[in-house]
XYZ file of C-alpha atoms in Angstrom:
778
model
C 85.268 90.961 150.533
C 87.701 93.096 152.507
C 90.354 95.658 151.834
C 93.273 93.524 153.069
C 96.498 93.969 151.173
C 97.906 91.108 149.156
C 101.488 92.352 149.392
C 102.947 94.470 152.221
C 104.141 97.918 151.196
C 107.183 97.564 153.467
C 108.453 94.861 155.889
C 106.867 96.509 158.866
C 103.507 97.389 157.339
C 100.346 95.820 158.677
C 98.156 94.201 155.961
C 95.226 96.355 154.986
C 96.682 99.623 156.344
C 98.683 102.428 154.886
C 99.620 104.012 158.282
C 99.979 102.782 161.883
C 96.666 101.724 163.431
C 95.267 102.994 166.672
C 93.085 105.781 167.855
C 96.010 107.762 169.230
C 97.216 108.494 165.759
C 93.911 109.868 164.665
C 92.954 113.493 164.838
C 89.739 114.707 166.355
C 86.836 114.276 163.929
C 88.515 111.696 161.622
C 86.444 108.573 160.700
C 86.770 105.508 162.894
C 87.874 101.997 161.884
C 84.364 100.799 161.050
C 83.660 103.719 158.804
C 87.017 103.248 157.027
C 86.313 99.543 156.550
C 82.911 100.325 155.051
C 84.433 102.874 152.703
C 87.166 100.415 151.636
C 84.558 97.727 150.981
C 82.547 100.142 148.822
C 85.676 101.052 146.821
C 86.469 97.388 146.161
C 82.906 96.580 145.081
C 82.778 99.612 142.787
C 86.086 98.620 141.165
C 84.824 95.091 140.616
C 81.644 96.416 139.017
C 83.587 98.773 136.766
C 85.918 95.978 135.641
C 82.965 93.666 134.967
C 81.254 96.391 132.899
C 84.400 97.145 130.922
C 85.566 93.584 130.194
C 82.408 91.497 130.551
C 84.055 89.129 133.062
C 82.435 87.564 136.126
C 82.621 88.968 139.661
C 85.086 86.253 140.720
C 87.299 86.917 137.691
C 87.228 90.666 138.393
C 88.262 90.083 142.021
C 91.108 87.775 140.993
C 92.303 90.305 138.449
C 92.372 93.102 141.049
C 94.212 90.900 143.568
C 96.788 89.835 140.971
C 97.432 93.402 139.824
C 97.742 94.646 143.418
C 100.273 91.916 144.225
C 102.308 92.607 141.094
C 102.426 96.358 141.838
C 103.126 95.822 145.596
C 100.022 97.789 146.535
C 97.076 97.153 148.808
C 93.876 95.915 147.222
C 92.112 99.175 148.133
C 94.826 101.219 146.431
C 94.581 99.111 143.307
C 90.817 99.538 143.285
C 91.160 103.305 143.633
C 93.598 103.315 140.712
C 91.104 101.307 138.682
C 88.393 103.839 139.468
C 90.706 106.658 138.391
C 90.741 108.399 141.765
C 94.335 107.602 142.805
C 97.490 108.289 140.793
C 100.027 105.412 141.082
C 102.801 106.596 143.497
C 106.312 106.665 142.049
C 108.064 105.539 145.209
C 110.848 103.133 146.101
C 108.305 100.354 146.365
C 106.740 100.987 142.952
C 109.001 101.576 139.953
C 108.197 104.082 137.238
C 107.735 101.280 134.697
C 105.209 99.490 136.902
C 103.307 102.693 137.490
C 103.227 103.324 133.735
C 102.003 99.760 133.210
C 99.156 100.323 135.633
C 98.243 103.513 133.809
C 98.283 101.672 130.475
C 96.000 98.947 131.852
C 93.649 101.521 133.332
C 93.442 103.421 130.035
C 92.993 100.196 128.099
C 90.212 99.086 130.400
C 88.338 102.329 129.793
C 88.752 101.943 126.016
C 87.619 98.324 125.882
C 84.033 99.308 126.564
C 83.968 100.990 123.118
C 85.253 97.876 121.307
C 82.579 96.204 119.177
C 84.572 93.788 116.974
C 87.919 91.983 116.878
C 89.065 94.556 114.317
C 88.282 97.361 116.789
C 90.144 95.457 119.507
C 93.282 95.177 117.345
C 93.247 98.919 116.665
C 92.656 99.647 120.371
C 95.576 97.434 121.435
C 97.926 99.015 118.895
C 96.973 102.494 120.128
C 97.722 101.622 123.782
C 100.808 99.425 123.217
C 102.649 101.497 120.596
C 104.421 103.673 123.162
C 104.857 101.310 126.177
C 106.255 98.266 124.320
C 107.023 99.695 120.864
C 104.264 97.738 119.102
C 104.053 98.401 115.355
C 101.320 95.887 114.483
C 98.739 93.744 116.296
C 97.164 90.537 114.929
C 94.349 88.490 116.507
C 93.730 84.854 115.520
C 90.824 82.563 116.385
C 90.950 78.736 116.356
C 88.872 76.977 113.715
C 86.679 73.950 114.510
C 88.732 71.758 112.169
C 92.010 73.057 113.556
C 94.287 75.885 112.525
C 93.837 79.596 113.039
C 91.988 82.317 111.164
C 92.862 86.059 111.240
C 89.915 87.996 112.721
C 91.542 91.350 113.538
C 94.608 93.311 112.511
C 96.056 96.812 112.856
C 99.273 98.317 111.574
C 100.232 95.353 109.381
C 99.386 96.536 105.881
C 100.221 93.201 104.273
C 98.256 90.998 106.632
C 94.837 91.015 104.918
C 96.171 90.287 101.441
C 98.729 87.509 102.210
C 97.097 84.045 102.569
C 99.949 82.956 104.859
C 98.790 85.641 107.318
C 95.044 85.198 106.945
C 94.936 81.472 107.653
C 97.280 79.151 109.573
C 96.548 75.465 108.812
C 96.539 72.887 111.657
C 99.850 71.302 110.755
C 101.791 74.548 110.319
C 104.747 75.366 112.548
C 103.362 78.576 113.994
C 104.235 80.354 117.218
C 100.596 81.447 117.520
C 99.378 77.831 117.367
C 102.076 76.753 119.795
C 101.138 79.518 122.241
C 97.487 78.441 122.188
C 98.343 74.758 122.574
C 100.757 75.308 125.447
C 98.686 78.179 126.929
C 101.934 80.101 127.352
C 103.347 83.130 125.541
C 105.956 82.709 122.838
C 108.641 85.386 122.538
C 110.362 85.557 119.143
C 113.239 87.970 119.628
C 115.979 86.628 117.346
C 115.094 86.145 113.689
C 117.967 83.768 112.953
C 117.275 81.487 115.918
C 113.474 81.693 115.995
C 113.211 81.019 112.257
C 114.133 77.359 112.770
C 111.314 76.260 115.112
C 108.880 78.867 113.741
C 109.343 79.714 110.029
C 108.564 83.393 109.481
C 106.011 82.836 106.697
C 104.297 85.933 105.368
C 107.281 88.116 106.279
C 109.962 87.428 103.648
C 111.351 90.965 103.988
C 111.852 90.601 107.725
C 109.703 93.594 108.650
C 109.006 92.248 112.151
C 112.288 91.036 113.760
C 110.724 90.750 117.229
C 107.280 89.289 117.973
C 105.227 88.180 120.929
C 102.369 85.651 120.755
C 100.078 85.538 123.771
C 97.170 83.143 124.372
C 93.980 84.904 125.422
C 92.870 82.744 128.327
C 91.310 84.850 131.081
C 89.222 82.650 133.319
C 88.214 80.287 130.501
C 89.850 78.249 127.731
C 92.393 79.695 125.337
C 90.128 80.866 122.503
C 92.360 83.392 120.700
C 95.959 84.430 120.184
C 97.216 88.006 120.106
C 100.370 88.801 118.186
C 102.381 91.938 118.993
C 104.878 92.726 116.208
C 107.735 95.206 116.412
C 109.788 96.659 113.573
C 112.857 96.987 115.790
C 114.935 93.987 116.894
C 115.747 93.130 120.471
C 114.210 91.268 123.397
C 111.079 92.177 125.302
C 111.943 93.512 128.754
C 110.542 92.014 131.953
C 108.202 94.981 132.231
C 107.065 94.483 128.591
C 106.313 90.811 129.199
C 104.360 91.475 132.391
C 102.380 94.235 130.728
C 101.545 92.108 127.673
C 100.480 89.209 129.915
C 98.147 91.533 131.828
C 96.800 92.966 128.569
C 95.947 89.521 127.175
C 94.147 88.607 130.397
C 92.269 91.931 130.425
C 91.092 91.452 126.810
C 89.798 87.901 127.297
C 86.241 88.654 128.346
C 85.766 91.486 125.843
C 87.120 89.379 122.983
C 84.721 86.562 123.810
C 81.872 89.081 123.924
C 82.562 90.519 120.455
C 83.658 87.251 118.757
C 80.942 84.642 118.315
C 82.521 81.244 118.908
C 82.271 78.836 115.983
C 79.665 76.224 116.527
C 79.878 72.802 114.938
C 77.388 72.415 112.117
C 74.542 70.064 112.954
C 74.192 66.907 110.939
C 70.825 68.015 109.611
C 68.557 71.037 110.046
C 66.063 70.733 112.879
C 62.716 69.235 111.911
C 60.892 72.512 112.523
C 63.257 74.381 110.199
C 62.870 71.779 107.445
C 59.113 71.828 107.763
C 59.042 75.628 107.553
C 61.355 75.694 104.547
C 59.459 73.018 102.659
C 56.253 75.041 103.069
C 57.747 78.130 101.396
C 56.719 78.980 97.812
C 59.335 78.924 95.102
C 62.537 76.937 94.562
C 64.587 77.117 97.787
C 67.417 75.109 99.418
C 68.837 75.092 102.967
C 72.580 74.453 102.730
C 75.258 73.741 105.347
C 78.860 74.580 104.339
C 81.321 71.688 104.394
C 84.800 72.900 105.273
C 88.257 71.469 104.719
C 90.699 70.924 107.590
C 92.081 74.354 106.732
C 88.651 75.928 107.244
C 87.868 76.631 103.576
C 84.380 75.924 102.209
C 84.701 72.970 99.808
C 81.043 72.107 99.247
C 77.553 72.435 100.736
C 75.221 69.792 102.131
C 71.526 70.045 101.221
C 69.595 69.925 104.517
C 66.141 70.888 103.212
C 64.430 71.787 99.932
C 61.064 72.959 98.654
C 58.976 70.917 96.257
C 59.404 73.501 93.483
C 63.171 72.894 93.333
C 62.513 69.995 90.979
C 61.482 72.434 88.266
C 64.908 74.103 88.451
C 67.449 71.382 89.233
C 65.467 68.471 87.756
C 65.677 66.431 91.001
C 62.986 65.722 93.568
C 63.316 66.961 97.109
C 63.887 63.443 98.417
C 66.739 63.006 95.959
C 68.497 66.217 97.130
C 68.317 66.253 100.960
C 71.495 64.871 102.519
C 73.571 65.032 99.328
C 76.421 67.362 98.365
C 75.303 70.313 96.286
C 78.097 70.081 93.691
C 76.949 66.572 92.846
C 73.502 67.909 92.005
C 74.420 71.339 90.642
C 78.092 71.776 89.584
C 77.420 75.393 88.564
C 77.515 76.359 92.259
C 81.339 76.251 92.068
C 81.530 78.869 89.293
C 82.357 82.542 89.740
C 80.886 84.944 90.787
C 78.295 82.724 92.475
C 80.897 81.033 94.685
C 82.375 84.343 95.852
C 78.899 85.729 96.530
C 77.950 82.825 98.811
C 81.269 83.016 100.670
C 80.645 86.736 101.214
C 77.236 85.950 102.738
C 78.815 83.472 105.175
C 81.517 85.997 106.075
C 79.523 89.232 106.373
C 75.901 88.165 106.731
C 74.848 90.524 103.935
C 72.387 88.937 101.423
C 73.561 88.314 97.864
C 71.621 88.242 94.589
C 73.233 87.231 91.322
C 72.712 88.850 87.961
C 69.925 87.229 85.888
C 71.099 84.315 83.751
C 69.440 81.953 81.278
C 68.519 78.593 82.852
C 66.720 75.702 81.090
C 63.640 74.773 83.095
C 62.799 71.150 83.799
C 59.338 69.630 83.746
C 56.287 70.544 81.658
C 57.230 74.262 81.569
C 60.654 73.534 80.153
C 60.032 75.116 76.776
C 63.480 76.722 76.762
C 65.807 78.879 78.888
C 64.225 81.365 81.269
C 65.843 84.285 83.098
C 66.690 83.409 86.688
C 68.596 85.014 89.567
C 69.948 83.237 92.637
C 69.517 84.860 96.048
C 71.414 83.723 99.165
C 70.932 84.715 102.808
C 72.612 83.442 105.964
C 70.605 81.381 108.478
C 72.741 80.502 111.482
C 75.869 78.877 110.062
C 74.107 77.867 106.849
C 72.629 79.410 103.714
C 69.101 79.760 102.390
C 69.367 79.802 98.588
C 66.380 80.705 96.380
C 65.898 80.761 92.607
C 63.957 83.821 91.424
C 62.387 83.647 87.987
C 62.268 86.933 86.064
C 59.407 87.199 83.593
C 59.989 89.306 80.480
C 57.082 91.556 81.344
C 58.489 92.170 84.802
C 61.851 93.168 83.381
C 60.233 95.515 80.883
C 58.145 97.127 83.614
C 61.259 97.622 85.734
C 63.123 99.220 82.831
C 60.139 101.480 82.110
C 60.069 102.630 85.734
C 63.814 103.365 85.614
C 63.374 105.292 82.371
C 60.641 107.456 83.881
C 62.715 108.151 86.982
C 65.859 109.106 85.062
C 63.954 111.185 82.496
C 61.725 112.798 85.140
C 58.565 111.932 83.231
C 55.432 109.882 83.795
C 52.728 108.430 81.541
C 48.958 108.966 81.696
C 45.937 107.498 79.886
C 42.285 108.595 79.787
C 39.401 106.511 78.417
C 36.841 108.932 76.991
C 34.135 106.251 76.786
C 34.324 104.678 80.272
C 35.760 107.852 81.868
C 38.533 105.768 83.485
C 42.080 107.080 83.865
C 45.466 105.714 84.931
C 48.670 107.482 85.902
C 52.128 106.119 86.587
C 53.615 106.778 90.050
C 56.074 109.247 88.530
C 53.203 111.307 87.088
C 51.732 111.767 90.575
C 55.154 112.871 91.841
C 55.654 115.393 89.023
C 52.254 116.958 89.662
C 52.732 116.920 93.450
C 49.449 114.989 93.779
C 48.492 112.397 96.376
C 48.029 109.001 94.624
C 45.098 108.333 96.944
C 43.134 111.044 95.117
C 43.493 109.224 91.806
C 44.296 110.701 88.388
C 43.045 114.135 87.371
C 40.231 113.892 84.782
C 41.303 115.073 81.339
C 38.810 117.942 81.270
C 40.271 119.231 84.546
C 43.925 118.873 83.568
C 44.225 122.662 83.233
C 43.512 122.984 86.976
C 47.079 121.808 87.600
C 48.489 124.980 86.011
C 48.884 128.455 87.447
C 46.014 130.814 86.531
C 48.128 132.572 83.878
C 48.857 129.270 82.032
C 45.411 127.644 82.292
C 43.835 129.156 79.141
C 46.488 127.713 76.797
C 46.422 124.244 78.375
C 42.609 124.193 78.572
C 42.244 125.111 74.886
C 44.726 122.364 73.907
C 42.713 119.770 75.855
C 39.427 120.894 74.272
C 40.891 120.675 70.749
C 42.180 117.170 71.517
C 38.817 115.914 72.805
C 36.770 117.587 70.052
C 38.899 117.006 66.948
C 41.695 114.655 68.104
C 44.357 117.360 67.683
C 47.534 116.327 69.569
C 49.184 118.940 71.747
C 52.595 119.687 73.267
C 52.207 122.389 75.935
C 54.540 123.590 78.694
C 52.913 125.117 81.752
C 53.749 126.039 85.321
C 52.214 123.598 87.788
C 51.333 124.368 91.389
C 53.690 122.502 93.788
C 54.508 122.627 97.472
C 58.142 123.641 96.842
C 57.138 126.339 94.347
C 55.988 126.489 90.718
C 57.223 123.598 88.593
C 57.663 123.751 84.820
C 55.866 120.730 83.311
C 55.627 119.651 79.713
C 52.404 117.838 78.711
C 52.271 115.826 75.464
C 49.132 113.899 74.426
C 47.506 112.301 71.400
C 44.131 110.634 70.849
C 43.167 107.151 69.684
C 40.311 107.413 67.137
C 37.503 104.969 66.458
C 36.320 103.949 62.975
C 34.347 107.181 62.628
C 37.346 109.359 63.547
C 36.113 110.305 67.014
C 38.594 110.267 69.937
C 37.946 107.372 72.329
C 41.187 107.259 74.329
C 44.028 109.659 75.114
C 47.655 108.669 75.729
C 50.232 111.147 76.959
C 53.131 111.872 79.241
C 54.190 114.605 81.651
C 57.825 115.738 81.926
C 59.477 117.918 84.563
C 61.447 120.732 82.869
C 62.060 122.799 85.996
C 65.841 122.344 86.022
C 66.114 123.104 82.299
C 63.949 126.233 82.525
C 65.809 127.451 85.599
C 69.071 127.151 83.687
C 67.587 128.979 80.700
C 66.297 131.823 82.887
C 69.652 132.079 84.634
C 71.399 132.253 81.259
C 69.056 134.990 80.023
C 69.587 136.969 83.210
C 73.333 136.559 82.885
C 73.242 137.799 79.295
C 71.217 140.840 80.333
C 73.696 141.625 83.086
C 76.616 141.265 80.692
C 74.982 143.561 78.133
C 74.282 146.157 80.806
C 77.855 145.982 82.056
C 79.178 146.202 78.501
C 77.087 149.316 77.899
C 78.437 150.931 81.055
C 82.017 150.087 80.099
C 81.600 151.400 76.582
C 80.118 154.627 77.879
C 83.024 154.960 80.279
C 85.487 154.354 77.449
C 83.824 156.976 75.281
C 83.873 159.527 78.084
C 87.475 158.713 79.006
C 88.546 158.879 75.377
C 86.990 162.294 74.875
C 88.533 163.546 78.093
C 91.896 162.184 77.046
C 91.767 163.861 73.640
C 90.747 167.137 75.268
C 93.572 167.030 77.809
C 96.220 165.549 75.520
C 96.028 167.170 72.058
C 98.157 165.330 69.512
C 100.179 167.384 66.972
C 99.435 166.505 63.345
C 103.049 166.997 62.161
C 106.551 167.177 63.682
C 107.346 170.378 65.607
C 110.570 172.294 66.280
C 111.582 172.865 69.927
C 114.966 174.424 70.898
C 116.397 173.425 67.553
C 115.199 169.798 67.815
C 112.647 168.087 65.611
C 109.977 166.408 67.752
C 107.523 163.795 66.528
C 104.787 162.170 68.669
C 102.620 159.104 68.087
C 99.781 157.937 70.340
C 97.702 154.791 69.703
C 94.870 153.730 72.048
C 94.383 150.096 73.021
C 92.264 147.918 70.736
C 91.368 145.247 73.317
C 88.927 145.886 76.154
C 86.706 148.844 76.812
C 89.045 150.938 79.003
C 91.236 153.906 78.110
C 94.742 153.920 79.552
C 96.716 156.618 81.334
C 99.655 157.084 78.905
C 100.656 160.756 78.412
C 103.373 163.026 77.059
C 104.488 166.659 77.032
C 106.820 168.463 74.644
C 107.062 172.215 75.306
C 109.574 175.063 75.059
C 110.479 176.753 78.361
C 110.804 180.523 78.859
C 114.630 180.374 78.906
C 114.725 178.709 75.473
C 115.185 175.139 76.795
C 112.836 172.330 75.843
C 110.955 169.960 78.234
C 110.054 166.401 77.236
C 107.890 164.139 79.392
C 106.475 160.625 78.832
C 104.478 158.852 81.551
C 102.172 155.923 82.203
C 99.563 155.783 84.984
C 98.632 152.345 86.329
C 95.071 151.304 85.546
C 92.447 152.355 83.029
C 89.302 154.395 82.781
C 88.226 157.724 84.189
C 90.455 157.501 87.276
C 93.554 156.835 85.174
C 92.779 159.734 82.825
C 92.178 162.093 85.768
C 95.454 161.063 87.418
C 97.258 161.461 84.092
C 95.932 165.000 83.670
C 96.930 166.053 87.175
C 100.443 164.642 86.836
C 100.927 166.192 83.382
C 99.905 169.706 84.375
C 101.673 169.516 87.745
C 104.950 168.454 86.140
C 104.801 171.251 83.594
C 103.963 173.820 86.267
C 106.839 172.804 88.546
C 109.397 172.870 85.736
C 108.080 176.269 84.610
C 108.565 177.630 88.137
C 112.198 176.511 88.239
C 112.083 173.123 89.952
C 114.775 170.604 89.077
C 113.900 167.339 87.432
C 114.474 165.328 90.616
C 112.595 167.896 92.686
C 109.627 167.629 90.330
C 109.642 163.831 90.652
C 109.675 164.053 94.455
C 106.667 166.382 94.451
C 104.790 164.182 91.987
C 105.447 161.186 94.266
C 104.045 163.139 97.229
C 101.011 164.093 95.155
C 100.191 160.455 94.389
C 100.664 159.359 97.985
C 98.593 162.013 99.742
C 96.134 163.489 97.285
C 92.538 162.302 97.494
C 92.000 162.950 93.799
C 94.816 160.715 92.571
C 95.203 157.012 93.117
C 97.625 154.230 92.305
C 101.134 154.476 90.882
C 102.753 155.846 87.743
C 106.025 155.766 85.811
C 107.518 158.842 84.154
C 110.656 160.081 82.425
C 111.551 163.831 82.417
C 114.146 165.384 80.071
C 115.368 169.016 79.735
C 117.383 170.026 76.667
C 119.712 173.046 76.648
C 120.302 174.230 73.087
C 123.389 176.304 74.049
C 125.602 173.255 74.796
C 123.344 170.506 73.270
C 123.074 168.816 76.684
C 120.082 166.705 77.648
C 119.457 166.299 81.393
C 116.989 163.511 82.279
C 115.564 161.645 85.281
C 113.114 158.774 85.579
C 110.733 157.131 88.044
C 110.406 153.433 87.276
C 110.201 154.052 83.517
C 111.798 152.121 80.653
C 115.135 153.575 79.403
C 115.234 155.898 76.350
C 116.648 154.435 73.130
C 119.480 156.391 71.451
C 120.279 155.834 67.760
C 123.663 157.306 66.862
C 125.197 156.606 63.486
C 122.559 153.942 62.912
C 123.607 151.978 66.031
C 120.944 151.658 68.749
C 121.705 151.593 72.464
C 119.690 152.160 75.620
C 120.744 154.927 78.013
C 121.819 153.822 81.483
C 118.960 154.703 83.838
C 119.689 156.824 86.895
C 118.161 155.777 90.231
C 114.431 156.309 90.632
C 111.441 154.224 91.799
C 107.945 154.572 90.376
C 105.709 157.312 91.704
C 103.408 156.460 94.615
C 105.449 153.456 95.805
C 107.279 154.818 98.845
C 107.391 157.796 101.205
C 111.159 158.304 100.826
C 112.184 157.835 97.178
C 115.626 158.586 95.793
C 115.849 160.187 92.346
C 119.016 161.026 90.389
C 119.779 162.885 87.126
C 121.815 161.815 84.118
C 122.949 163.804 81.088
C 123.994 163.206 77.516
C 125.343 165.516 74.783
C 123.382 165.081 71.587
C 125.407 164.959 68.392
C 124.135 165.959 64.950
C 121.832 163.307 63.549
C 121.129 161.634 66.936
C 117.667 160.196 67.429
C 116.221 159.614 70.909
C 113.034 157.629 71.580
C 110.901 157.991 74.722
C 108.051 155.418 74.885
C 105.617 153.597 77.164
C 105.569 149.873 77.869
C 102.692 149.198 75.445
C 105.245 149.450 72.606
C 107.429 146.563 73.776
C 105.201 144.331 75.960
C 103.490 141.218 74.626
C 101.468 138.680 76.683
C 103.589 135.822 77.965
C 106.848 137.377 76.725
C 109.769 138.681 78.771
C 110.161 142.485 78.619
C 113.813 142.145 77.598
C 112.815 140.444 74.347
C 110.551 143.387 73.568
C 113.392 145.846 74.199
C 115.695 143.867 71.933
C 113.017 143.874 69.222
C 112.612 147.683 69.502
C 116.375 148.300 69.222
C 116.609 145.989 66.207
C 113.587 147.516 64.481
C 114.362 151.195 65.155
C 117.710 150.954 63.401
C 116.139 149.846 60.134
C 113.634 152.742 59.778
C 115.248 156.175 59.227
C 113.212 159.255 60.163
C 112.564 161.585 57.242
C 109.499 163.754 56.896
C 106.095 163.684 58.585
C 104.766 160.354 59.796
C 108.165 158.788 60.072
C 107.070 156.803 63.182
C 104.384 154.929 61.259
C 106.678 152.191 59.846
C 108.213 151.644 63.286
C 104.827 151.270 64.986
C 103.549 149.006 62.215
C 106.498 146.670 62.613
C 106.407 146.638 66.419
C 102.627 146.244 66.823
C 101.855 143.175 64.737
C 99.187 141.760 67.061
C 96.196 143.303 68.803
C 97.096 146.097 71.213
C 96.101 145.388 74.806
C 97.485 148.692 76.135
C 97.924 152.286 74.975
C 101.123 153.148 73.125
C 102.875 156.524 73.329
C 106.131 157.297 71.480
C 108.017 160.624 71.531
C 110.983 160.966 69.161
C 113.475 163.856 69.199
C 116.187 164.342 66.580
C 119.214 166.605 66.637
C 119.631 168.562 63.375
C 122.510 167.881 61.013
C 124.015 164.785 59.515
C 125.763 162.216 61.682
C 129.526 162.543 61.828
């Protein structure tokens, strides 16, 4: 084989060269003609070997394929071989169009992928992956001819409806199919117009018209046409010249690999070979060798009996000589019933053995005393089936169920004969005790040796009482095991003779490791919870005492700057934490009054400590002449930068001047005060102010109101109006509605209001501060 070109690159090119020949054109040190020829020959041989390895074709077929591709791409054979080996990128020149270069790249990539293909289904997926972009393929189908004619679907990809629709899965011999026509004529069929192509080739299996353009290509290669590949597109329109050339090359490239992964159907022999019949007839049990008989469409209609064992007469009631050569359904019509029929078809299709569920079958012959449980087992032998009848004895079924019960219950049985000193254990008992079955059962008197030293005395005493007096026992002990101690329950009782002496012991062993592990984990969890609860309760007690010490609550209303002030504070009932709600109501040196209500985020000691620092800091700043907004700014700075305070807080500050009855107030993220004037409630419009500790540059503003005689003003924390799962606005509406119905007269006037508002369990602290201007409302 040489490196001669099969198509000149240009009219003046010399075959086999890519540049003018002659030594004058060569530089000093470049290889000579002989060396170049040897290198070209090596490249060609390597490309042939690679193509043979990838596709499974012969050397001659590989050479023809390389020559054909080189001619189609207008390249030299050496260049095509280098492209095949992946060492030369196809040149995009005037002699080679971009589409042709892309086609060569597609073929090269497909050739590398074919080596991974192991079934027709894999091949369909591989083709769809490589043809989706170049030709717009949306589905790929692969059909194989049947011996009796017609086609059978053996691979598909992209077509979701193909496996389920019988019109796709099988094409009978007489059907008008483009796939059948392509195989018969050994030429592709291009279906590009649904209206026109529907007349010669009805589009069965595609009533919705999902695939308006299709291509059917016979897979021929160097041999006969033994498959058809269908390329389906969801978009209409013709296949371009480049598409057709590429699909033709693809079908040729896939031929050898498809033959390698698709066993060709072989015609069934008239009868099984003599050696096979002789072997089968020598087998024990009732067995048949069956050959499927197919219809022209390829469906299994019946089976021919090619060989049978002598014992089959006891099942089917016919001698072997009366069965061989006959149709099975004539001798045993039950073979056509479900699910037996589907099971046998599955064996022929997949090769996986099948065994039916046990069923009652009347036996023939001298043993035919009534129905016996049987199961039918089928296995594939060549193109046929080996079918056996398996008789299930009642004792066998009971033993199987007992073994399943022991496995699921993680227990095993044990017996000890005290007279003959023989013992027997079930396999599960050996597994539970982590004992080698080759060592045999543990003698009863040494049963305690299985336990850890701490548990041996109890188990040993129970065994001695059983042997001496026949006292049954139920003992749980920890057994020694490779994976660690195992909790085992041992239960045993004795069989007594006529004199009342134990002669045999029956018992069982049960693995309780999982149950005991869960119990120990639960106990440990309960201990942890109790310890945590104790810590939380201690923290609550300490926080509560600290709160009471820092926030003394007046027992009766007080008078400040001519106003009557009443305070109520209720701790949370739910949980074990104390909140950070706080208040202040003091008279200033100039005769004014200061009112403060705040709420620190969080609970516990940290919240109480933050509350105390904010409370005393606010009072100190107001005492030293700071404005309300100035005090809020400094409190915000304190929360942001102090190591002793954490989190955020809301607060409302109010300063009352008795001389002109004016109330100046500012707030930081707090709920608005509620004013009751003349029995009508309304919330004061909040001035600007974000909660403390939220930002470095807050903006706080003041507002003022002139209190009239009889006015009532409520400052409160969110615990008064919040309820789980309820919008805060509903709580504010409820407070306004409730406050108007409870007038304030005398000590404890806030009690009815709190009782009405706090119907359910309190999840947060509640603080309410009420001030009232003297006199009757106008």
